[in-house]
GROMACS .gro file of N, CA and C in nm:
model
  552
    1UNK      N    1   0.381  -3.124   0.794
    1UNK     CA    2   0.456  -3.266   0.802
    1UNK      C    3   0.607  -3.240   0.794
    2UNK      N    4   0.673  -3.320   0.884
    2UNK     CA    5   0.821  -3.306   0.882
    2UNK      C    6   0.887  -3.414   0.807
    3UNK      N    7   0.964  -3.397   0.722
    3UNK     CA    8   1.030  -3.504   0.640
    3UNK      C    9   1.191  -3.491   0.663
    4UNK      N   10   1.250  -3.615   0.638
    4UNK     CA   11   1.404  -3.595   0.649
    4UNK      C   12   1.429  -3.570   0.484
    5UNK      N   13   1.562  -3.506   0.485
    5UNK     CA   14   1.590  -3.468   0.365
    5UNK      C   15   1.649  -3.602   0.289
    6UNK      N   16   1.637  -3.592   0.159
    6UNK     CA   17   1.684  -3.699   0.064
    6UNK      C   18   1.823  -3.739   0.101
    7UNK      N   19   1.853  -3.860   0.072
    7UNK     CA   20   1.993  -3.918   0.098
    7UNK      C   21   2.070  -3.886  -0.048
    8UNK      N   22   2.185  -3.836  -0.020
    8UNK     CA   23   2.267  -3.799  -0.146
    8UNK      C   24   2.353  -3.930  -0.165
    9UNK      N   25   2.344  -3.986  -0.291
    9UNK     CA   26   2.416  -4.098  -0.325
    9UNK      C   27   2.553  -4.056  -0.388
   10UNK      N   28   2.533  -3.934  -0.460
   10UNK     CA   29   2.647  -3.896  -0.543
   10UNK      C   30   2.630  -3.760  -0.600
   11UNK      N   31   2.741  -3.679  -0.577
   11UNK     CA   32   2.741  -3.538  -0.646
   11UNK      C   33   2.879  -3.540  -0.755
   12UNK      N   34   2.847  -3.466  -0.864
   12UNK     CA   35   2.953  -3.449  -0.939
   12UNK      C   36   2.950  -3.310  -1.013
   13UNK      N   37   3.027  -3.245  -1.055
   13UNK     CA   38   3.030  -3.105  -1.117
   13UNK      C   39   3.036  -3.160  -1.287
   14UNK      N   40   2.942  -3.102  -1.340
   14UNK     CA   41   2.906  -3.128  -1.479
   14UNK      C   42   2.953  -3.020  -1.560
   15UNK      N   43   2.947  -2.890  -1.508
   15UNK     CA   44   2.995  -2.764  -1.591
   15UNK      C   45   3.060  -2.668  -1.464
   16UNK      N   46   3.133  -2.584  -1.528
   16UNK     CA   47   3.182  -2.473  -1.434
   16UNK      C   48   3.211  -2.348  -1.530
   17UNK      N   49   3.182  -2.232  -1.471
   17UNK     CA   50   3.215  -2.095  -1.527
   17UNK      C   51   3.281  -2.027  -1.415
   18UNK      N   52   3.311  -1.898  -1.450
   18UNK     CA   53   3.362  -1.802  -1.356
   18UNK      C   54   3.276  -1.778  -1.236
   19UNK      N   55   3.146  -1.790  -1.272
   19UNK     CA   56   3.046  -1.756  -1.163
   19UNK      C   57   2.975  -1.870  -1.093
   20UNK      N   58   2.960  -1.979  -1.183
   20UNK     CA   59   2.872  -2.091  -1.123
   20UNK      C   60   2.938  -2.224  -1.152
   21UNK      N   61   2.890  -2.317  -1.078
   21UNK     CA   62   2.918  -2.448  -1.099
   21UNK      C   63   2.797  -2.515  -1.115
   22UNK      N   64   2.766  -2.622  -1.209
   22UNK     CA   65   2.652  -2.715  -1.233
   22UNK      C   66   2.677  -2.832  -1.169
   23UNK      N   67   2.607  -2.862  -1.063
   23UNK     CA   68   2.632  -2.988  -0.990
   23UNK      C   69   2.506  -3.088  -1.011
   24UNK      N   70   2.540  -3.214  -1.046
   24UNK     CA   71   2.451  -3.302  -1.058
   24UNK      C   72   2.454  -3.392  -0.922
   25UNK      N   73   2.331  -3.412  -0.868
   25UNK     CA   74   2.293  -3.472  -0.758
   25UNK      C   75   2.202  -3.589  -0.769
   26UNK      N   76   2.255  -3.722  -0.730
   26UNK     CA   77   2.177  -3.821  -0.736
   26UNK      C   78   2.113  -3.853  -0.597
   27UNK      N   79   1.986  -3.849  -0.594
   27UNK     CA   80   1.908  -3.851  -0.443
   27UNK      C   81   1.823  -3.954  -0.452
   28UNK      N   82   1.809  -3.991  -0.296
   28UNK     CA   83   1.708  -4.098  -0.297
   28UNK      C   84   1.620  -4.063  -0.175
   29UNK      N   85   1.481  -4.064  -0.194
   29UNK     CA   86   1.371  -3.978  -0.123
   29UNK      C   87   1.341  -4.089  -0.008
   30UNK      N   88   1.290  -4.068   0.108
   30UNK     CA   89   1.241  -4.140   0.208
   30UNK      C   90   1.147  -4.251   0.163
   31UNK      N   91   1.086  -4.219   0.057
   31UNK     CA   92   0.972  -4.320  -0.003
   31UNK      C   93   1.048  -4.399  -0.088
   32UNK      N   94   1.179  -4.404  -0.118
   32UNK     CA   95   1.248  -4.495  -0.205
   32UNK      C   96   1.268  -4.446  -0.348
   33UNK      N   97   1.197  -4.362  -0.375
   33UNK     CA   98   1.220  -4.294  -0.521
   33UNK      C   99   1.356  -4.230  -0.541
   34UNK      N  100   1.426  -4.273  -0.645
   34UNK     CA  101   1.568  -4.211  -0.670
   34UNK      C  102   1.558  -4.131  -0.795
   35UNK      N  103   1.610  -4.020  -0.790
   35UNK     CA  104   1.619  -3.925  -0.908
   35UNK      C  105   1.751  -3.856  -0.918
   36UNK      N  106   1.759  -3.773  -1.029
   36UNK     CA  107   1.894  -3.682  -1.029
   36UNK      C  108   1.848  -3.534  -1.052
   37UNK      N  109   1.893  -3.460  -0.980
   37UNK     CA  110   1.875  -3.323  -0.982
   37UNK      C  111   1.993  -3.238  -1.028
   38UNK      N  112   1.981  -3.138  -1.085
   38UNK     CA  113   2.106  -3.042  -1.133
   38UNK      C  114   2.065  -2.899  -1.061
   39UNK      N  115   2.170  -2.859  -1.008
   39UNK     CA  116   2.170  -2.740  -0.934
   39UNK      C  117   2.289  -2.636  -0.977
   40UNK      N  118   2.263  -2.504  -0.962
   40UNK     CA  119   2.370  -2.405  -0.961
   40UNK      C  120   2.414  -2.379  -0.831
   41UNK      N  121   2.567  -2.403  -0.814
   41UNK     CA  122   2.612  -2.386  -0.692
   41UNK      C  123   2.698  -2.246  -0.714
   42UNK      N  124   2.671  -2.158  -0.631
   42UNK     CA  125   2.747  -2.032  -0.645
   42UNK      C  126   2.846  -2.034  -0.539
   43UNK      N  127   2.984  -2.015  -0.584
   43UNK     CA  128   3.113  -2.011  -0.515
   43UNK      C  129   3.104  -1.910  -0.402
   44UNK      N  130   3.053  -1.780  -0.408
   44UNK     CA  131   3.058  -1.685  -0.306
   44UNK      C  132   2.980  -1.715  -0.190
   45UNK      N  133   3.014  -1.624  -0.070
   45UNK     CA  134   2.932  -1.626   0.051
   45UNK      C  135   2.808  -1.579   0.040
   46UNK      N  136   2.752  -1.548  -0.093
   46UNK     CA  137   2.610  -1.478  -0.079
   46UNK      C  138   2.614  -1.344  -0.138
   47UNK      N  139   2.519  -1.270  -0.125
   47UNK     CA  140   2.512  -1.125  -0.168
   47UNK      C  141   2.430  -1.061  -0.067
   48UNK      N  142   2.436  -0.905  -0.076
   48UNK     CA  143   2.358  -0.820  -0.004
   48UNK      C  144   2.260  -0.763  -0.099
   49UNK      N  145   2.142  -0.730  -0.060
   49UNK     CA  146   2.048  -0.624  -0.122
   49UNK      C  147   2.020  -0.518  -0.025
   50UNK      N  148   2.032  -0.402  -0.055
   50UNK     CA  149   2.042  -0.300   0.039
   50UNK      C  150   1.926  -0.210   0.016
   51UNK      N  151   1.853  -0.163   0.105
   51UNK     CA  152   1.735  -0.061   0.085
   51UNK      C  153   1.782   0.059   0.161
   52UNK      N  154   1.854   0.148   0.077
   52UNK     CA  155   1.903   0.280   0.149
   52UNK      C  156   1.792   0.388   0.166
   53UNK      N  157   1.770   0.422   0.295
   53UNK     CA  158   1.647   0.518   0.314
   53UNK      C  159   1.708   0.645   0.322
   54UNK      N  160   1.689   0.736   0.211
   54UNK     CA  161   1.745   0.869   0.210
   54UNK      C  162   1.683   0.965   0.320
   55UNK      N  163   1.539   0.922   0.367
   55UNK     CA  164   1.486   0.993   0.468
   55UNK      C  165   1.362   0.874   0.501
   56UNK      N  166   1.293   0.893   0.610
   56UNK     CA  167   1.204   0.784   0.657
   56UNK      C  168   1.093   0.741   0.525
   57UNK      N  169   1.080   0.825   0.442
   57UNK     CA  170   0.976   0.801   0.334
   57UNK      C  171   1.032   0.754   0.209
   58UNK      N  172   1.175   0.776   0.177
   58UNK     CA  173   1.235   0.765   0.055
   58UNK      C  174   1.337   0.666   0.054
   59UNK      N  175   1.334   0.569  -0.040
   59UNK     CA  176   1.430   0.460  -0.063
   59UNK      C  177   1.524   0.520  -0.194
   60UNK      N  178   1.636   0.480  -0.197
   60UNK     CA  179   1.728   0.521  -0.308
   60UNK      C  180   1.722   0.392  -0.401
   61UNK      N  181   1.686   0.391  -0.518
   61UNK     CA  182   1.685   0.289  -0.634
   61UNK      C  183   1.810   0.312  -0.716
   62UNK      N  184   1.844   0.207  -0.772
   62UNK     CA  185   1.953   0.244  -0.904
   62UNK      C  186   1.888   0.184  -1.014
   63UNK      N  187   1.943   0.226  -1.130
   63UNK     CA  188   1.921   0.183  -1.271
   63UNK      C  189   2.057   0.137  -1.323
   64UNK      N  190   2.077   0.010  -1.350
   64UNK     CA  191   2.192  -0.034  -1.404
   64UNK      C  192   2.170  -0.153  -1.512
   65UNK      N  193   2.275  -0.164  -1.598
   65UNK     CA  194   2.263  -0.260  -1.701
   65UNK      C  195   2.242  -0.403  -1.623
   66UNK      N  196   2.168  -0.481  -1.684
   66UNK     CA  197   2.143  -0.619  -1.634
   66UNK      C  198   2.164  -0.728  -1.770
   67UNK      N  199   2.273  -0.786  -1.777
   67UNK     CA  200   2.300  -0.882  -1.877
   67UNK      C  201   2.207  -0.983  -1.916
   68UNK      N  202   2.156  -1.032  -1.794
   68UNK     CA  203   2.067  -1.144  -1.824
   68UNK      C  204   1.923  -1.115  -1.885
   69UNK      N  205   1.882  -0.989  -1.872
   69UNK     CA  206   1.748  -0.943  -1.956
   69UNK      C  207   1.814  -0.854  -2.069
   70UNK      N  208   1.940  -0.808  -2.066
   70UNK     CA  209   1.982  -0.734  -2.175
   70UNK      C  210   1.916  -0.595  -2.181
   71UNK      N  211   1.903  -0.537  -2.066
   71UNK     CA  212   1.831  -0.395  -2.060
   71UNK      C  213   1.882  -0.322  -1.917
   72UNK      N  214   1.831  -0.200  -1.904
   72UNK     CA  215   1.853  -0.145  -1.785
   72UNK      C  216   1.759  -0.166  -1.678
   73UNK      N  217   1.774  -0.210  -1.558
   73UNK     CA  218   1.682  -0.250  -1.464
   73UNK      C  219   1.696  -0.152  -1.356
   74UNK      N  220   1.564  -0.122  -1.292
   74UNK     CA  221   1.567  -0.031  -1.176
   74UNK      C  222   1.524  -0.118  -1.051
   75UNK      N  223   1.616  -0.119  -0.945
   75UNK     CA  224   1.610  -0.205  -0.841
   75UNK      C  225   1.683  -0.155  -0.720
   76UNK      N  226   1.699  -0.235  -0.618
   76UNK     CA  227   1.788  -0.197  -0.507
   76UNK      C  228   1.924  -0.226  -0.524
   77UNK      N  229   2.026  -0.136  -0.462
   77UNK     CA  230   2.169  -0.152  -0.483
   77UNK      C  231   2.199  -0.321  -0.428
   78UNK      N  232   2.288  -0.385  -0.480
   78UNK     CA  233   2.317  -0.506  -0.453
   78UNK      C  234   2.466  -0.543  -0.487
   79UNK      N  235   2.516  -0.652  -0.417
   79UNK     CA  236   2.651  -0.702  -0.453
   79UNK      C  237   2.688  -0.825  -0.368
   80UNK      N  238   2.794  -0.867  -0.403
   80UNK     CA  239   2.871  -0.994  -0.352
   80UNK      C  240   2.924  -0.962  -0.215
   81UNK      N  241   2.903  -1.042  -0.131
   81UNK     CA  242   2.982  -1.048   0.001
   81UNK      C  243   3.125  -1.100  -0.021
   82UNK      N  244   3.238  -1.017   0.012
   82UNK     CA  245   3.348  -1.063  -0.024
   82UNK      C  246   3.398  -1.173   0.082
   83UNK      N  247   3.508  -1.257   0.083
   83UNK     CA  248   3.529  -1.379   0.150
   83UNK      C  249   3.572  -1.310   0.276
   84UNK      N  250   3.630  -1.189   0.302
   84UNK     CA  251   3.687  -1.140   0.428
   84UNK      C  252   3.602  -1.039   0.495
   85UNK      N  253   3.471  -1.029   0.452
   85UNK     CA  254   3.375  -0.931   0.499
   85UNK      C  255   3.254  -0.994   0.572
   86UNK      N  256   3.209  -0.905   0.687
   86UNK     CA  257   3.091  -0.940   0.725
   86UNK      C  258   2.977  -0.869   0.656
   87UNK      N  259   2.857  -0.933   0.694
   87UNK     CA  260   2.746  -0.907   0.593
   87UNK      C  261   2.719  -0.752   0.600
   88UNK      N  262   2.697  -0.693   0.711
   88UNK     CA  263   2.673  -0.546   0.719
   88UNK      C  264   2.785  -0.444   0.659
   89UNK      N  265   2.903  -0.497   0.663
   89UNK     CA  266   3.015  -0.423   0.614
   89UNK      C  267   3.013  -0.427   0.471
   90UNK      N  268   2.963  -0.540   0.403
   90UNK     CA  269   2.942  -0.566   0.263
   90UNK      C  270   2.839  -0.468   0.212
   91UNK      N  271   2.730  -0.461   0.289
   91UNK     CA  272   2.608  -0.371   0.261
   91UNK      C  273   2.661  -0.227   0.248
   92UNK      N  274   2.732  -0.175   0.357
   92UNK     CA  275   2.773  -0.044   0.366
   92UNK      C  276   2.879  -0.008   0.245
   93UNK      N  277   2.958  -0.110   0.221
   93UNK     CA  278   3.052  -0.086   0.097
   93UNK      C  279   2.976  -0.074  -0.036
   94UNK      N  280   2.889  -0.167  -0.047
   94UNK     CA  281   2.813  -0.151  -0.163
   94UNK      C  282   2.736  -0.028  -0.203
   95UNK      N  283   2.679   0.029  -0.081
   95UNK     CA  284   2.609   0.151  -0.123
   95UNK      C  285   2.699   0.275  -0.143
   96UNK      N  286   2.819   0.264  -0.082
   96UNK     CA  287   2.925   0.355  -0.110
   96UNK      C  288   2.977   0.361  -0.247
   97UNK      N  289   2.993   0.249  -0.296
   97UNK     CA  290   3.030   0.220  -0.427
   97UNK      C  291   2.911   0.279  -0.526
   98UNK      N  292   2.775   0.218  -0.509
   98UNK     CA  293   2.694   0.247  -0.597
   98UNK      C  294   2.597   0.372  -0.596
   99UNK      N  295   2.572   0.407  -0.471
   99UNK     CA  296   2.485   0.552  -0.457
   99UNK      C  297   2.572   0.661  -0.402
  100UNK      N  298   2.696   0.627  -0.355
  100UNK     CA  299   2.765   0.756  -0.284
  100UNK      C  300   2.719   0.794  -0.143
  101UNK      N  301   2.679   0.690  -0.069
  101UNK     CA  302   2.619   0.720   0.034
  101UNK      C  303   2.693   0.588   0.141
  102UNK      N  304   2.706   0.616   0.269
  102UNK     CA  305   2.732   0.534   0.376
  102UNK      C  306   2.627   0.522   0.461
  103UNK      N  307   2.600   0.436   0.553
  103UNK     CA  308   2.493   0.432   0.650
  103UNK      C  309   2.550   0.408   0.811
  104UNK      N  310   2.492   0.488   0.890
  104UNK     CA  311   2.528   0.487   1.036
  104UNK      C  312   2.423   0.382   1.096
  105UNK      N  313   2.326   0.330   1.030
  105UNK     CA  314   2.249   0.213   1.105
  105UNK      C  315   2.209   0.130   0.969
  106UNK      N  316   2.249   0.003   1.012
  106UNK     CA  317   2.247  -0.099   0.902
  106UNK      C  318   2.160  -0.224   0.990
  107UNK      N  319   2.047  -0.272   0.926
  107UNK     CA  320   1.965  -0.372   0.996
  107UNK      C  321   1.947  -0.494   0.904
  108UNK      N  322   1.987  -0.610   0.930
  108UNK     CA  323   1.972  -0.736   0.852
  108UNK      C  324   1.835  -0.779   0.871
  109UNK      N  325   1.744  -0.768   0.767
  109UNK     CA  326   1.601  -0.813   0.759
  109UNK      C  327   1.576  -0.947   0.736
  110UNK      N  328   1.678  -1.021   0.677
  110UNK     CA  329   1.660  -1.151   0.641
  110UNK      C  330   1.728  -1.198   0.515
  111UNK      N  331   1.696  -1.340   0.498
  111UNK     CA  332   1.769  -1.369   0.356
  111UNK      C  333   1.646  -1.395   0.265
  112UNK      N  334   1.693  -1.395   0.122
  112UNK     CA  335   1.598  -1.430   0.030
  112UNK      C  336   1.667  -1.527  -0.061
  113UNK      N  337   1.611  -1.624  -0.121
  113UNK     CA  338   1.661  -1.696  -0.215
  113UNK      C  339   1.604  -1.676  -0.348
  114UNK      N  340   1.681  -1.681  -0.468
  114UNK     CA  341   1.629  -1.666  -0.591
  114UNK      C  342   1.529  -1.779  -0.640
  115UNK      N  343   1.604  -1.891  -0.642
  115UNK     CA  344   1.523  -2.019  -0.715
  115UNK      C  345   1.577  -2.139  -0.630
  116UNK      N  346   1.529  -2.160  -0.520
  116UNK     CA  347   1.587  -2.262  -0.438
  116UNK      C  348   1.568  -2.400  -0.486
  117UNK      N  349   1.489  -2.416  -0.586
  117UNK     CA  350   1.483  -2.553  -0.646
  117UNK      C  351   1.595  -2.598  -0.730
  118UNK      N  352   1.673  -2.487  -0.779
  118UNK     CA  353   1.777  -2.526  -0.852
  118UNK      C  354   1.919  -2.435  -0.833
  119UNK      N  355   1.903  -2.348  -0.734
  119UNK     CA  356   2.015  -2.261  -0.713
  119UNK      C  357   2.050  -2.238  -0.560
  120UNK      N  358   2.183  -2.244  -0.522
  120UNK     CA  359   2.209  -2.231  -0.394
  120UNK      C  360   2.248  -2.082  -0.341
  121UNK      N  361   2.223  -1.980  -0.433
  121UNK     CA  362   2.271  -1.850  -0.393
  121UNK      C  363   2.156  -1.799  -0.292
  122UNK      N  364   2.201  -1.721  -0.183
  122UNK     CA  365   2.139  -1.653  -0.100
  122UNK      C  366   2.163  -1.495  -0.095
  123UNK      N  367   2.065  -1.413  -0.083
  123UNK     CA  368   2.086  -1.269  -0.093
  123UNK      C  369   2.027  -1.230   0.058
  124UNK      N  370   2.107  -1.134   0.115
  124UNK     CA  371   2.057  -1.088   0.253
  124UNK      C  372   2.018  -0.950   0.240
  125UNK      N  373   1.884  -0.909   0.275
  125UNK     CA  374   1.829  -0.786   0.267
  125UNK      C  375   1.862  -0.709   0.388
  126UNK      N  376   1.915  -0.592   0.371
  126UNK     CA  377   1.980  -0.500   0.475
  126UNK      C  378   1.883  -0.368   0.455
  127UNK      N  379   1.853  -0.318   0.548
  127UNK     CA  380   1.809  -0.174   0.567
  127UNK      C  381   1.922  -0.077   0.607
  128UNK      N  382   1.931   0.008   0.534
  128UNK     CA  383   2.044   0.120   0.556
  128UNK      C  384   1.969   0.259   0.576
  129UNK      N  385   1.987   0.300   0.714
  129UNK     CA  386   1.916   0.426   0.760
  129UNK      C  387   2.047   0.524   0.800
  130UNK      N  388   2.006   0.650   0.823
  130UNK     CA  389   2.071   0.747   0.860
  130UNK      C  390   2.207   0.746   0.775
  131UNK      N  391   2.186   0.792   0.644
  131UNK     CA  392   2.283   0.813   0.546
  131UNK      C  393   2.357   0.918   0.541
  132UNK      N  394   2.485   0.905   0.514
  132UNK     CA  395   2.567   1.016   0.508
  132UNK      C  396   2.649   1.008   0.377
  133UNK      N  397   2.684   1.120   0.297
  133UNK     CA  398   2.767   1.131   0.180
  133UNK      C  399   2.894   1.039   0.193
  134UNK      N  400   2.929   0.946   0.114
  134UNK     CA  401   3.062   0.880   0.123
  134UNK      C  402   3.072   0.793  -0.012
  135UNK      N  403   3.170   0.811  -0.089
  135UNK     CA  404   3.187   0.741  -0.195
  135UNK      C  405   3.310   0.667  -0.205
  136UNK      N  406   3.305   0.539  -0.253
  136UNK     CA  407   3.436   0.469  -0.274
  136UNK      C  408   3.428   0.414  -0.405
  137UNK      N  409   3.549   0.374  -0.453
  137UNK     CA  410   3.558   0.309  -0.598
  137UNK      C  411   3.502   0.185  -0.595
  138UNK      N  412   3.442   0.142  -0.708
  138UNK     CA  413   3.370   0.003  -0.717
  138UNK      C  414   3.418  -0.044  -0.845
  139UNK      N  415   3.328  -0.163  -0.887
  139UNK     CA  416   3.376  -0.244  -1.007
  139UNK      C  417   3.271  -0.205  -1.105
  140UNK      N  418   3.197  -0.113  -1.112
  140UNK     CA  419   3.088  -0.078  -1.203
  140UNK      C  420   3.163  -0.039  -1.331
  141UNK      N  421   3.112  -0.080  -1.463
  141UNK     CA  422   3.175  -0.031  -1.580
  141UNK      C  423   3.121   0.106  -1.623
  142UNK      N  424   3.025   0.140  -1.559
  142UNK     CA  425   2.970   0.297  -1.602
  142UNK      C  426   2.909   0.352  -1.473
  143UNK      N  427   2.876   0.487  -1.460
  143UNK     CA  428   2.808   0.549  -1.337
  143UNK      C  429   2.674   0.493  -1.344
  144UNK      N  430   2.646   0.461  -1.230
  144UNK     CA  431   2.498   0.411  -1.204
  144UNK      C  432   2.401   0.531  -1.167
  145UNK      N  433   2.295   0.538  -1.230
  145UNK     CA  434   2.190   0.628  -1.202
  145UNK      C  435   2.123   0.604  -1.065
  146UNK      N  436   2.093   0.697  -0.987
  146UNK     CA  437   2.018   0.680  -0.856
  146UNK      C  438   1.889   0.745  -0.876
  147UNK      N  439   1.784   0.684  -0.833
  147UNK     CA  440   1.655   0.739  -0.842
  147UNK      C  441   1.581   0.737  -0.684
  148UNK      N  442   1.559   0.837  -0.628
  148UNK     CA  443   1.484   0.839  -0.531
  148UNK      C  444   1.324   0.797  -0.551
  149UNK      N  445   1.263   0.713  -0.451
  149UNK     CA  446   1.140   0.656  -0.468
  149UNK      C  447   1.053   0.653  -0.345
  150UNK      N  448   0.932   0.708  -0.345
  150UNK     CA  449   0.856   0.695  -0.211
  150UNK      C  450   0.820   0.561  -0.184
  151UNK      N  451   0.865   0.500  -0.078
  151UNK     CA  452   0.864   0.361  -0.042
  151UNK      C  453   0.706   0.310  -0.003
  152UNK      N  454   0.630   0.395   0.016
  152UNK     CA  455   0.487   0.385   0.023
  152UNK      C  456   0.410   0.378  -0.106
  153UNK      N  457   0.493   0.398  -0.224
  153UNK     CA  458   0.422   0.408  -0.348
  153UNK      C  459   0.490   0.280  -0.444
  154UNK      N  460   0.477   0.164  -0.393
  154UNK     CA  461   0.540   0.037  -0.461
  154UNK      C  462   0.441   0.003  -0.573
  155UNK      N  463   0.314   0.039  -0.574
  155UNK     CA  464   0.220  -0.006  -0.670
  155UNK      C  465   0.264   0.066  -0.802
  156UNK      N  466   0.294   0.190  -0.808
  156UNK     CA  467   0.331   0.255  -0.933
  156UNK      C  468   0.475   0.204  -0.978
  157UNK      N  469   0.569   0.171  -0.875
  157UNK     CA  470   0.695   0.111  -0.918
  157UNK      C  471   0.676  -0.025  -0.995
  158UNK      N  472   0.571  -0.111  -0.949
  158UNK     CA  473   0.559  -0.242  -1.011
  158UNK      C  474   0.494  -0.223  -1.163
  159UNK      N  475   0.446  -0.115  -1.181
  159UNK     CA  476   0.376  -0.091  -1.322
  159UNK      C  477   0.510  -0.047  -1.442
  160UNK      N  478   0.605   0.000  -1.372
  160UNK     CA  479   0.712   0.013  -1.462
  160UNK      C  480   0.773  -0.099  -1.539
  161UNK      N  481   0.798  -0.095  -1.668
  161UNK     CA  482   0.868  -0.217  -1.725
  161UNK      C  483   1.000  -0.264  -1.687
  162UNK      N  484   1.082  -0.132  -1.641
  162UNK     CA  485   1.193  -0.162  -1.606
  162UNK      C  486   1.235  -0.214  -1.464
  163UNK      N  487   1.125  -0.257  -1.383
  163UNK     CA  488   1.143  -0.298  -1.252
  163UNK      C  489   1.073  -0.426  -1.240
  164UNK      N  490   1.168  -0.538  -1.253
  164UNK     CA  491   1.125  -0.658  -1.269
  164UNK      C  492   1.221  -0.774  -1.169
  165UNK      N  493   1.311  -0.714  -1.113
  165UNK     CA  494   1.408  -0.798  -1.051
  165UNK      C  495   1.343  -0.852  -0.915
  166UNK      N  496   1.318  -0.965  -0.906
  166UNK     CA  497   1.248  -1.018  -0.795
  166UNK      C  498   1.300  -0.995  -0.642
  167UNK      N  499   1.433  -0.997  -0.623
  167UNK     CA  500   1.493  -0.975  -0.504
  167UNK      C  501   1.449  -0.825  -0.448
  168UNK      N  502   1.458  -0.729  -0.546
  168UNK     CA  503   1.426  -0.591  -0.507
  168UNK      C  504   1.280  -0.577  -0.479
  169UNK      N  505   1.188  -0.633  -0.559
  169UNK     CA  506   1.048  -0.630  -0.534
  169UNK      C  507   1.011  -0.664  -0.405
  170UNK      N  508   1.054  -0.799  -0.373
  170UNK     CA  509   1.032  -0.870  -0.240
  170UNK      C  510   1.083  -0.778  -0.140
  171UNK      N  511   1.224  -0.743  -0.147
  171UNK     CA  512   1.283  -0.654  -0.055
  171UNK      C  513   1.213  -0.517  -0.019
  172UNK      N  514   1.155  -0.438  -0.117
  172UNK     CA  515   1.104  -0.333  -0.095
  172UNK      C  516   0.960  -0.347  -0.008
  173UNK      N  517   0.905  -0.452  -0.028
  173UNK     CA  518   0.763  -0.488   0.045
  173UNK      C  519   0.814  -0.522   0.170
  174UNK      N  520   0.923  -0.611   0.202
  174UNK     CA  521   0.978  -0.638   0.338
  174UNK      C  522   1.009  -0.512   0.410
  175UNK      N  523   1.071  -0.426   0.363
  175UNK     CA  524   1.124  -0.293   0.426
  175UNK      C  525   0.988  -0.213   0.446
  176UNK      N  526   0.905  -0.200   0.340
  176UNK     CA  527   0.774  -0.135   0.365
  176UNK      C  528   0.714  -0.172   0.513
  177UNK      N  529   0.704  -0.315   0.517
  177UNK     CA  530   0.622  -0.374   0.609
  177UNK      C  531   0.706  -0.340   0.760
  178UNK      N  532   0.837  -0.380   0.729
  178UNK     CA  533   0.907  -0.347   0.871
  178UNK      C  534   0.891  -0.208   0.933
  179UNK      N  535   0.911  -0.106   0.822
  179UNK     CA  536   0.902   0.034   0.855
  179UNK      C  537   0.757   0.085   0.913
  180UNK      N  538   0.654   0.045   0.852
  180UNK     CA  539   0.528   0.094   0.872
  180UNK      C  540   0.427   0.004   0.915
  181UNK      N  541   0.467  -0.129   0.908
  181UNK     CA  542   0.367  -0.252   0.969
  181UNK      C  543   0.226  -0.235   0.878
  182UNK      N  544   0.246  -0.209   0.754
  182UNK     CA  545   0.132  -0.204   0.673
  182UNK      C  546   0.137  -0.297   0.550
  183UNK      N  547   0.042  -0.339   0.497
  183UNK     CA  548   0.022  -0.400   0.357
  183UNK      C  549  -0.031  -0.314   0.263
  184UNK      N  550  -0.008  -0.191   0.256
  184UNK     CA  551  -0.076  -0.105   0.143
  184UNK      C  552   0.047  -0.052   0.043
   0.00000   0.00000   0.00000
């Protein structure tokens, strides 16, 4: 069924931080129902989540501190797309900063949303292949641990308590499907 989007009667900012704006939206749906939604509006152009393949079977994961969960999380390298950057250039810069490799072959595999019901943020999944050593300074407060992982062994990865970040989990399955065309 194809529906038209709700009519927006009013938008207003109800809170703002360094990273987010909370926007209140007064909507009217095609059936006449009026309601108010709140959403987080992210001011950036989105982010990249990168699956750097050390070789055809091994993805490089990172372990870094995540303030939201207040623990170290294992996942794919990721970062913001700067205002003057193209998507693939942002992905290459992020892996140089976070894992010390650049990529000769970058492929955009699609976009992921975190919580589209209340957040405007989009992350673009990028497959990075044909890696070469290259490090550039980043904005990380401490050195990031890099962990090689067999891309075909995602089941064991999901059993780890420190691997819970949804973009990384979805991205790894998408990469595995792209590379091997299998659901195992």
